[in-house]
Structures are given as C-alpha cells and as structure tokens.
Amino acid sequence: MEYPLEIRDVEPETNQAMMKLFIGERGGFVRVGPKGYVLTQGFRDIAAEIYNIEVRPSDVYVVTYARSGTTWTQELVWLVANNLDYETAKSVMLTDRFPFIECTMMFHPKFVAELEERLKDDEVKLKQLGAFSQSIVRKVAAAPSPRFIKTHLPLSLLSPKVLDAKVVYVARDPRDAAVSFYYLCRSSRNMGFDGDFKTFWHYFINDLHYWTPFFEHLKEAWEKRHHPNLLFLFYEDLKKDLSHEVLRVCKFLGKQYTDDQIAVLCDHLDIKNFKYNASVNNEIWKELGLMFPKEEFIRKGKTGGWRDYFDEEMIAQADKWMKENLRDTDLRFPHLQ
C-alpha cells in the first residue's frame, strides 16, 4: 500500500533557519499529513513501511511526544509484561528490548559517514552504530512476538490498525517536556541544537520542532483514551503516585503482582536508581560519538522544573499558547485541574 499522507518540504527559508539551529540534521525537514507534523527528510524513506507494518495483537507500543517520560515508561511496561525479569532487563539494552521505530530518520547518511570515519578502526563500535542507523522498521517487522515498540510519532502516522495492539501513551506538561528536549537536542550530535533555551522555546510553540505540533499529538491520543487497547498516562501522575500508575499498567496488560513485587518495581524505577541503570541511560551513545561526553540522557526526572528556565515573557507566552490549544478539548494536565 502506498503512503496515503502528503509529505512536503518545510518552506525553504524556514528550513534553512532550522538547520542553522539543529546543526546535526544534514537533510532538512518535512511536514507530514494534514496537521503538518515536522519530521526529517529521512522520514520519506520509512513512512510507508511504518504505516503498513503488520500490527500483531501481542504488540505493545509506548507512544509519547519526546521527553515525556518515554524511557521510564518503556522500562515499566517491559518489566510488567515480562514477569518482572530484572536479569534480562539488566543485561539487554532497552534500545534492543524496545526499539525506536523511526530512529533511522535521525541518522542522515552524511552524519553516519562522519561517525563511521571516526570509528573506522573499531569493528565492534561500527557494528553497534549500524544497529542505530540501519532500518529499525525492518528489524521490528521480522522480530518474534511479543514485540515492544517505542515511537514519538502521533497515532495518525502509525498503522491505522495500531489499536489492534496495546498502546500506552504518556503526556507531559509541555513546558517541562520542552526543557528536557532542549537538553537532549543540545547534547545529541545528530540534532545538535545550537542556541539558547528561549530560541528553542520559540520554535517549539511555533511547531518548528521534531514531532510538533505538540498539542495535536496529545489530542489524537486523548480522543482515543476510552479505547480498550489504549492507556493514557500523565507523567505528573507517574511522579505523584508511581505505585498507583504501575497498577493501572498491570491491569491494562493483564498482569497481577503482589504488593511487595510492586514496591520492588517502584524502587527499580525511582529516579535515584533509574538514572544509574546502565541498560537504559544510553551510555553507548557517548562511546559512539552520538552524544557529547559530559551530557546525561536521564536527567532530573522532576515536574515543574520549567520555572527555572522561563522568564516573564515566556510564562505569558506559555499560558496563552496552552489556553488556546486546550480550548477545544477537555484534556487537562493533572496539576492544572
């Protein structure tokens, strides 16, 4: 089946401005579908494969806008679904247990070639790099069941049958998500944001970032929140009462555990431990040159931290932007209700 959604280039002047800021992106940006989701040119190569992938009832997707507690939720979901198998969780990287299906769009061939040149004398690292830069979609398509799939794509860019599988969607206050995403974009060489946070925020609220528009992304999932195969979570609820949200995930995935088992899982997921969990914190990115050495993939894992980064003008912008985008929906972040 051909890809049914329009993929069009971002306007030339805008594209040039974005590439001057996102210096790691070599190919430029496109808008996809009627809502104009912003992705890289590399998405053209995988769009149809993702849209047409066979969905299995045993599949479990974690879908989020970037930096909304994705990694945290992946580890939670994988452990709940796999009978709390901490040994495998410790020994197998989360990126292997729970592949990021559109990952290759973040690796332009020119960028990959630069990394390969730097790693040319290390066969092991070259092979590890290939695991990120070669088609994740085909790897997922060929994988045995049950499959666990991570994506930042909105539901409308996934298979129309995606809700034949289980989908866990996580939403986070966009102000906190933006701060966290700023640090990731600044620290990751393949995005390489070269600007201050105020500039980043301006582009974010004007739908000129990867996977934006932010609120359209959330609202697509919110509209499906009553579907039996979609569980809608808020990052803020996970932070406030993790054990309660873990029980919701258990029920959604048809699993039952004792109070003691839930307590152990919550301790495993506590930021004080999670931050130093080698299988989830992507230290390999630093080894391969994908991330600058002093940066962290897992940061503070807090709510409300945006207040340390917003001046009065940005606070007013955020209030107006959020009110405008929440006007036509009953979607509300827990702390704003």
Short mmCIF file of C-alpha atoms in Angstrom, two decimals:
data_model
loop_
_atom_site.label_atom_id
_atom_site.label_comp_id
_atom_site.label_asym_id
_atom_site.label_seq_id
_atom_site.Cartn_x
_atom_site.Cartn_y
_atom_site.Cartn_z
CA MET A 1 0.00 0.00 0.00
CA GLU A 2 1.34 3.42 -0.93
CA TYR A 3 1.72 6.08 1.74
CA PRO A 4 -1.61 7.97 1.85
CA LEU A 5 -0.41 11.14 3.58
CA GLU A 6 1.25 14.12 1.94
CA ILE A 7 4.92 14.71 2.78
CA ARG A 8 6.02 18.20 1.81
CA ASP A 9 9.22 20.13 2.39
CA VAL A 10 9.25 22.77 5.10
CA GLU A 11 9.31 26.21 3.47
CA PRO A 12 12.89 26.92 2.22
CA GLU A 13 13.61 29.95 4.42
CA THR A 14 12.20 28.25 7.50
CA ASN A 15 14.10 25.07 6.71
CA GLN A 16 17.37 26.98 6.41
CA ALA A 17 16.74 28.73 9.74
CA MET A 18 16.00 25.40 11.42
CA MET A 19 19.13 23.76 10.03
CA LYS A 20 21.27 26.63 11.34
CA LEU A 21 19.96 25.78 14.80
CA PHE A 22 19.74 21.98 14.52
CA ILE A 23 23.26 21.69 13.15
CA GLY A 24 23.31 17.89 13.41
CA GLU A 25 20.49 17.49 10.86
CA ARG A 26 22.02 17.31 7.38
CA GLY A 27 18.96 16.78 5.18
CA GLY A 28 16.38 19.25 6.41
CA PHE A 29 12.78 18.95 7.48
CA VAL A 30 9.37 17.98 6.12
CA ARG A 31 5.75 18.35 7.20
CA VAL A 32 3.58 15.23 7.16
CA GLY A 33 -0.16 14.83 6.86
CA PRO A 34 -2.95 17.40 7.26
CA LYS A 35 -1.66 18.51 10.67
CA GLY A 36 1.83 19.12 9.31
CA TYR A 37 3.88 17.07 11.76
CA VAL A 38 7.53 18.10 11.49
CA LEU A 39 9.99 15.29 10.79
CA THR A 40 13.28 14.93 8.93
CA GLN A 41 13.71 14.26 5.21
CA GLY A 42 14.75 10.76 6.24
CA PHE A 43 11.17 10.01 7.19
CA ARG A 44 10.31 9.81 3.49
CA ASP A 45 12.27 6.55 3.29
CA ILE A 46 10.45 4.81 6.14
CA ALA A 47 6.99 6.41 6.20
CA ALA A 48 5.23 3.72 4.16
CA GLU A 49 6.99 0.87 5.98
CA ILE A 50 5.85 2.22 9.36
CA TYR A 51 2.31 2.92 8.14
CA ASN A 52 1.97 -0.53 6.57
CA ILE A 53 3.72 -2.64 9.21
CA GLU A 54 1.67 -5.66 10.26
CA VAL A 55 0.21 -5.00 13.69
CA ARG A 56 0.00 -8.03 15.97
CA PRO A 57 -2.42 -8.24 18.91
CA SER A 58 0.55 -9.13 21.13
CA ASP A 59 2.44 -5.92 20.24
CA VAL A 60 2.89 -3.25 22.90
CA TYR A 61 3.60 0.32 21.80
CA VAL A 62 4.79 3.16 24.02
CA VAL A 63 3.84 6.39 22.26
CA THR A 64 4.88 9.82 23.54
CA TYR A 65 5.94 13.24 22.46
CA ALA A 66 9.70 13.34 23.04
CA ARG A 67 10.94 13.70 26.62
CA SER A 68 7.62 12.89 28.24
CA GLY A 69 8.86 10.01 30.39
CA THR A 70 9.33 7.68 27.44
CA THR A 71 12.32 5.70 28.69
CA TRP A 72 10.85 5.42 32.18
CA THR A 73 7.57 4.10 30.80
CA GLN A 74 9.32 1.67 28.44
CA GLU A 75 11.17 0.06 31.33
CA LEU A 76 7.98 -0.07 33.41
CA VAL A 77 5.92 -1.59 30.60
CA TRP A 78 8.59 -4.11 29.58
CA LEU A 79 9.06 -5.39 33.13
CA VAL A 80 5.33 -5.65 33.82
CA ALA A 81 4.77 -7.53 30.56
CA ASN A 82 7.78 -9.82 31.08
CA ASN A 83 7.06 -11.09 34.57
CA LEU A 84 9.47 -8.69 36.28
CA ASP A 85 12.50 -10.24 34.58
CA TYR A 86 15.12 -7.90 36.05
CA GLU A 87 18.02 -10.07 34.90
CA THR A 88 17.16 -9.67 31.23
CA ALA A 89 16.29 -6.03 31.77
CA LYS A 90 19.75 -5.52 33.25
CA SER A 91 21.68 -7.48 30.63
CA VAL A 92 19.88 -6.41 27.42
CA MET A 93 19.85 -2.75 26.42
CA LEU A 94 16.41 -1.11 26.42
CA THR A 95 17.03 0.00 22.83
CA ASP A 96 17.16 -3.71 21.89
CA ARG A 97 14.23 -4.77 24.05
CA PHE A 98 12.10 -1.83 22.93
CA PRO A 99 13.29 -0.48 19.54
CA PHE A 100 12.60 3.09 18.46
CA ILE A 101 10.79 2.50 15.18
CA GLU A 102 11.53 5.80 13.38
CA CYS A 103 15.06 6.04 14.75
CA THR A 104 16.75 5.93 11.34
CA MET A 105 15.22 9.25 10.29
CA MET A 106 17.51 10.83 12.89
CA PHE A 107 20.63 9.48 11.17
CA HIS A 108 21.28 11.25 7.89
CA PRO A 109 23.77 9.32 5.69
CA LYS A 110 26.27 12.22 5.85
CA PHE A 111 26.15 12.15 9.64
CA VAL A 112 26.55 8.37 9.70
CA ALA A 113 29.52 8.60 7.31
CA GLU A 114 31.22 11.08 9.65
CA LEU A 115 30.76 8.73 12.59
CA GLU A 116 31.96 5.74 10.58
CA GLU A 117 35.13 7.62 9.69
CA ARG A 118 35.78 8.32 13.36
CA LEU A 119 35.13 4.69 14.31
CA LYS A 120 36.77 3.03 11.28
CA ASP A 121 39.37 1.20 13.38
CA ASP A 122 36.87 -0.24 15.85
CA GLU A 123 34.77 -3.03 14.30
CA VAL A 124 32.71 -3.56 17.46
CA LYS A 125 31.60 0.07 17.62
CA LEU A 126 30.94 0.18 13.89
CA LYS A 127 28.58 -2.76 14.32
CA GLN A 128 26.89 -1.03 17.27
CA LEU A 129 26.46 2.11 15.20
CA GLY A 130 24.80 0.06 12.47
CA ALA A 131 22.18 -1.09 14.97
CA PHE A 132 21.04 2.54 15.29
CA SER A 133 21.46 3.74 11.72
CA GLN A 134 20.08 0.74 9.77
CA SER A 135 16.38 0.15 9.27
CA ILE A 136 14.72 -0.38 12.62
CA VAL A 137 11.37 -0.86 10.88
CA ARG A 138 12.56 -3.98 9.09
CA LYS A 139 14.12 -5.28 12.29
CA VAL A 140 10.80 -4.82 14.09
CA ALA A 141 8.83 -6.36 11.21
CA ALA A 142 10.97 -9.51 11.40
CA ALA A 143 11.05 -9.75 15.20
CA PRO A 144 9.27 -12.57 17.04
CA SER A 145 6.28 -11.84 19.25
CA PRO A 146 5.73 -10.25 21.63
CA ARG A 147 7.20 -7.05 20.22
CA PHE A 148 7.72 -3.85 22.19
CA ILE A 149 7.85 -0.71 20.07
CA LYS A 150 8.76 2.86 21.00
CA THR A 151 7.70 5.84 18.89
CA HIS A 152 7.30 9.60 19.11
CA LEU A 153 5.06 9.58 16.05
CA PRO A 154 1.43 10.58 16.62
CA LEU A 155 -1.21 7.89 16.16
CA SER A 156 -2.21 9.22 12.73
CA LEU A 157 1.25 8.45 11.30
CA LEU A 158 1.25 4.87 12.59
CA SER A 159 -0.66 1.95 11.13
CA PRO A 160 -4.44 2.52 11.02
CA LYS A 161 -4.63 -0.82 12.86
CA VAL A 162 -2.27 0.21 15.68
CA LEU A 163 -5.05 -0.10 18.26
CA ASP A 164 -5.31 -3.79 17.46
CA ALA A 165 -2.21 -3.82 19.68
CA LYS A 166 -1.79 -2.39 23.18
CA VAL A 167 -0.78 1.28 23.21
CA VAL A 168 0.49 3.12 26.28
CA TYR A 169 0.50 6.88 25.68
CA VAL A 170 2.22 9.30 28.07
CA ALA A 171 1.62 13.05 28.14
CA ARG A 172 3.70 15.64 29.99
CA ASP A 173 3.36 19.37 30.67
CA PRO A 174 4.86 20.89 27.50
CA ARG A 175 6.95 23.35 29.50
CA ASP A 176 8.80 20.55 31.27
CA ALA A 177 8.96 18.47 28.08
CA ALA A 178 10.48 21.43 26.23
CA VAL A 179 13.20 21.96 28.84
CA SER A 180 14.13 18.28 28.78
CA PHE A 181 14.04 18.17 24.98
CA TYR A 182 16.26 21.26 24.81
CA TYR A 183 18.95 19.48 26.80
CA LEU A 184 18.66 16.34 24.66
CA CYS A 185 18.84 18.30 21.40
CA ARG A 186 21.82 20.23 22.70
CA SER A 187 23.68 17.12 23.85
CA SER A 188 22.93 14.78 20.90
CA ARG A 189 25.19 15.26 17.89
CA ASN A 190 22.55 14.11 15.40
CA MET A 191 20.32 17.02 16.43
CA GLY A 192 22.96 19.34 17.86
CA PHE A 193 20.80 22.33 18.77
CA ASP A 194 22.98 25.44 18.71
CA GLY A 195 21.03 28.13 20.52
CA ASP A 196 19.65 29.20 23.88
CA PHE A 197 16.51 27.89 25.52
CA LYS A 198 14.43 30.95 24.68
CA THR A 199 15.10 30.38 20.98
CA PHE A 200 14.30 26.68 21.40
CA TRP A 201 11.00 27.55 23.11
CA HIS A 202 10.06 29.98 20.32
CA TYR A 203 10.49 27.25 17.71
CA PHE A 204 8.72 24.70 19.92
CA ILE A 205 5.49 26.69 20.32
CA ASN A 206 5.52 27.63 16.63
CA ASP A 207 5.50 23.95 15.57
CA LEU A 208 9.04 24.01 14.21
CA HIS A 209 10.46 21.08 16.12
CA TYR A 210 10.71 17.34 15.63
CA TRP A 211 7.27 15.71 16.07
CA THR A 212 5.37 19.00 16.56
CA PRO A 213 2.64 20.26 16.70
CA PHE A 214 2.76 19.20 20.34
CA PHE A 215 -0.91 19.57 21.23
CA GLU A 216 -2.20 17.85 18.10
CA HIS A 217 -0.01 14.90 19.06
CA LEU A 218 -1.56 14.72 22.54
CA LYS A 219 -5.12 15.35 21.43
CA GLU A 220 -5.06 12.50 18.92
CA ALA A 221 -4.37 10.06 21.75
CA TRP A 222 -6.70 11.80 24.22
CA GLU A 223 -9.59 11.31 21.81
CA LYS A 224 -8.88 7.55 21.92
CA ARG A 225 -8.42 7.34 25.70
CA HIS A 226 -11.57 5.24 26.19
CA HIS A 227 -10.48 2.64 23.64
CA PRO A 228 -9.84 -0.65 25.49
CA ASN A 229 -6.42 -1.00 23.86
CA LEU A 230 -5.13 2.48 24.76
CA LEU A 231 -3.93 3.51 28.20
CA PHE A 232 -3.44 7.26 28.59
CA LEU A 233 -1.00 8.25 31.34
CA PHE A 234 0.28 11.58 32.58
CA TYR A 235 3.91 11.96 33.55
CA GLU A 236 2.79 14.08 36.51
CA ASP A 237 0.64 11.19 37.83
CA LEU A 238 3.56 8.80 37.49
CA LYS A 239 5.68 11.16 39.57
CA LYS A 240 2.98 11.77 42.17
CA ASP A 241 1.90 8.16 42.79
CA LEU A 242 4.01 5.68 40.85
CA SER A 243 2.60 2.57 42.50
CA HIS A 244 -0.96 3.57 41.56
CA GLU A 245 0.03 4.11 37.92
CA VAL A 246 2.01 0.85 37.90
CA LEU A 247 -1.16 -0.97 38.97
CA ARG A 248 -3.01 0.67 36.07
CA VAL A 249 -0.35 -0.61 33.67
CA CYS A 250 -0.58 -4.09 35.22
CA LYS A 251 -4.35 -4.17 34.76
CA PHE A 252 -4.03 -2.89 31.18
CA LEU A 253 -1.53 -5.63 30.31
CA GLY A 254 -3.44 -8.36 32.18
CA LYS A 255 -0.79 -8.89 34.86
CA GLN A 256 -1.06 -9.27 38.65
CA TYR A 257 1.74 -8.85 41.17
CA THR A 258 1.96 -8.75 44.96
CA ASP A 259 2.33 -5.53 46.92
CA ASP A 260 5.95 -6.46 47.63
CA GLN A 261 6.66 -7.02 43.92
CA ILE A 262 5.12 -3.64 43.08
CA ALA A 263 7.26 -1.99 45.76
CA VAL A 264 10.43 -3.53 44.32
CA LEU A 265 9.46 -2.39 40.81
CA CYS A 266 8.81 1.15 42.02
CA ASP A 267 12.21 1.20 43.71
CA HIS A 268 13.81 -0.03 40.47
CA LEU A 269 12.10 2.84 38.65
CA ASP A 270 12.91 5.50 41.25
CA ILE A 271 14.98 8.25 39.62
CA LYS A 272 17.78 7.76 42.19
CA ASN A 273 18.28 4.24 40.79
CA PHE A 274 16.99 4.67 37.26
CA LYS A 275 19.47 7.43 36.49
CA TYR A 276 22.35 4.98 37.01
CA ASN A 277 20.78 1.98 35.25
CA ALA A 278 23.29 1.15 32.51
CA SER A 279 20.75 -0.65 30.31
CA VAL A 280 18.54 2.44 29.93
CA ASN A 281 20.78 5.51 30.14
CA ASN A 282 22.33 5.20 26.67
CA GLU A 283 25.98 5.48 27.72
CA ILE A 284 26.74 3.75 24.42
CA TRP A 285 25.72 6.98 22.66
CA LYS A 286 28.78 8.65 24.16
CA GLU A 287 31.04 5.77 23.12
CA LEU A 288 29.80 6.00 19.52
CA GLY A 289 30.03 9.78 19.38
CA LEU A 290 26.26 10.29 19.27
CA MET A 291 26.24 12.31 22.48
CA PHE A 292 28.74 14.73 23.96
CA PRO A 293 30.73 13.04 26.78
CA LYS A 294 29.64 15.18 29.74
CA GLU A 295 25.91 15.15 28.93
CA GLU A 296 23.25 12.92 30.51
CA PHE A 297 20.40 11.08 28.76
CA ILE A 298 18.43 10.57 32.00
CA ARG A 299 18.31 13.98 33.70
CA LYS A 300 16.36 15.06 36.80
CA GLY A 301 13.01 13.36 36.26
CA LYS A 302 11.07 16.12 38.02
CA THR A 303 7.91 18.12 37.46
CA GLY A 304 7.70 21.90 37.48
CA GLY A 305 11.39 22.36 36.73
CA TRP A 306 10.46 24.61 33.82
CA ARG A 307 10.12 27.53 36.25
CA ASP A 308 13.91 27.73 36.45
CA TYR A 309 14.14 28.44 32.71
CA PHE A 310 11.19 30.72 31.87
CA ASP A 311 11.25 34.49 32.14
CA GLU A 312 8.03 36.52 32.49
CA GLU A 313 7.59 36.87 28.74
CA MET A 314 7.89 33.10 28.23
CA ILE A 315 5.49 32.38 31.10
CA ALA A 316 2.90 34.65 29.45
CA GLN A 317 3.55 33.01 26.06
CA ALA A 318 3.11 29.56 27.57
CA ASP A 319 -0.13 30.48 29.35
CA LYS A 320 -1.64 31.90 26.18
CA TRP A 321 -0.43 29.02 23.98
CA MET A 322 -1.71 26.35 26.34
CA LYS A 323 -5.10 28.00 26.83
CA GLU A 324 -5.58 28.38 23.08
CA ASN A 325 -4.70 24.75 22.42
CA LEU A 326 -6.76 23.32 25.27
CA ARG A 327 -9.84 25.41 24.47
CA ASP A 328 -11.45 22.83 22.18
CA THR A 329 -10.75 19.78 24.35
CA ASP A 330 -11.33 18.52 27.89
CA LEU A 331 -7.69 17.42 28.04
CA ARG A 332 -6.18 18.91 31.20
CA PHE A 333 -2.84 18.24 32.85
CA PRO A 334 -3.41 16.89 36.39
CA HIS A 335 -1.67 19.79 38.15
CA LEU A 336 -3.76 22.34 36.20
CA GLN A 337 -7.16 20.89 37.07
#
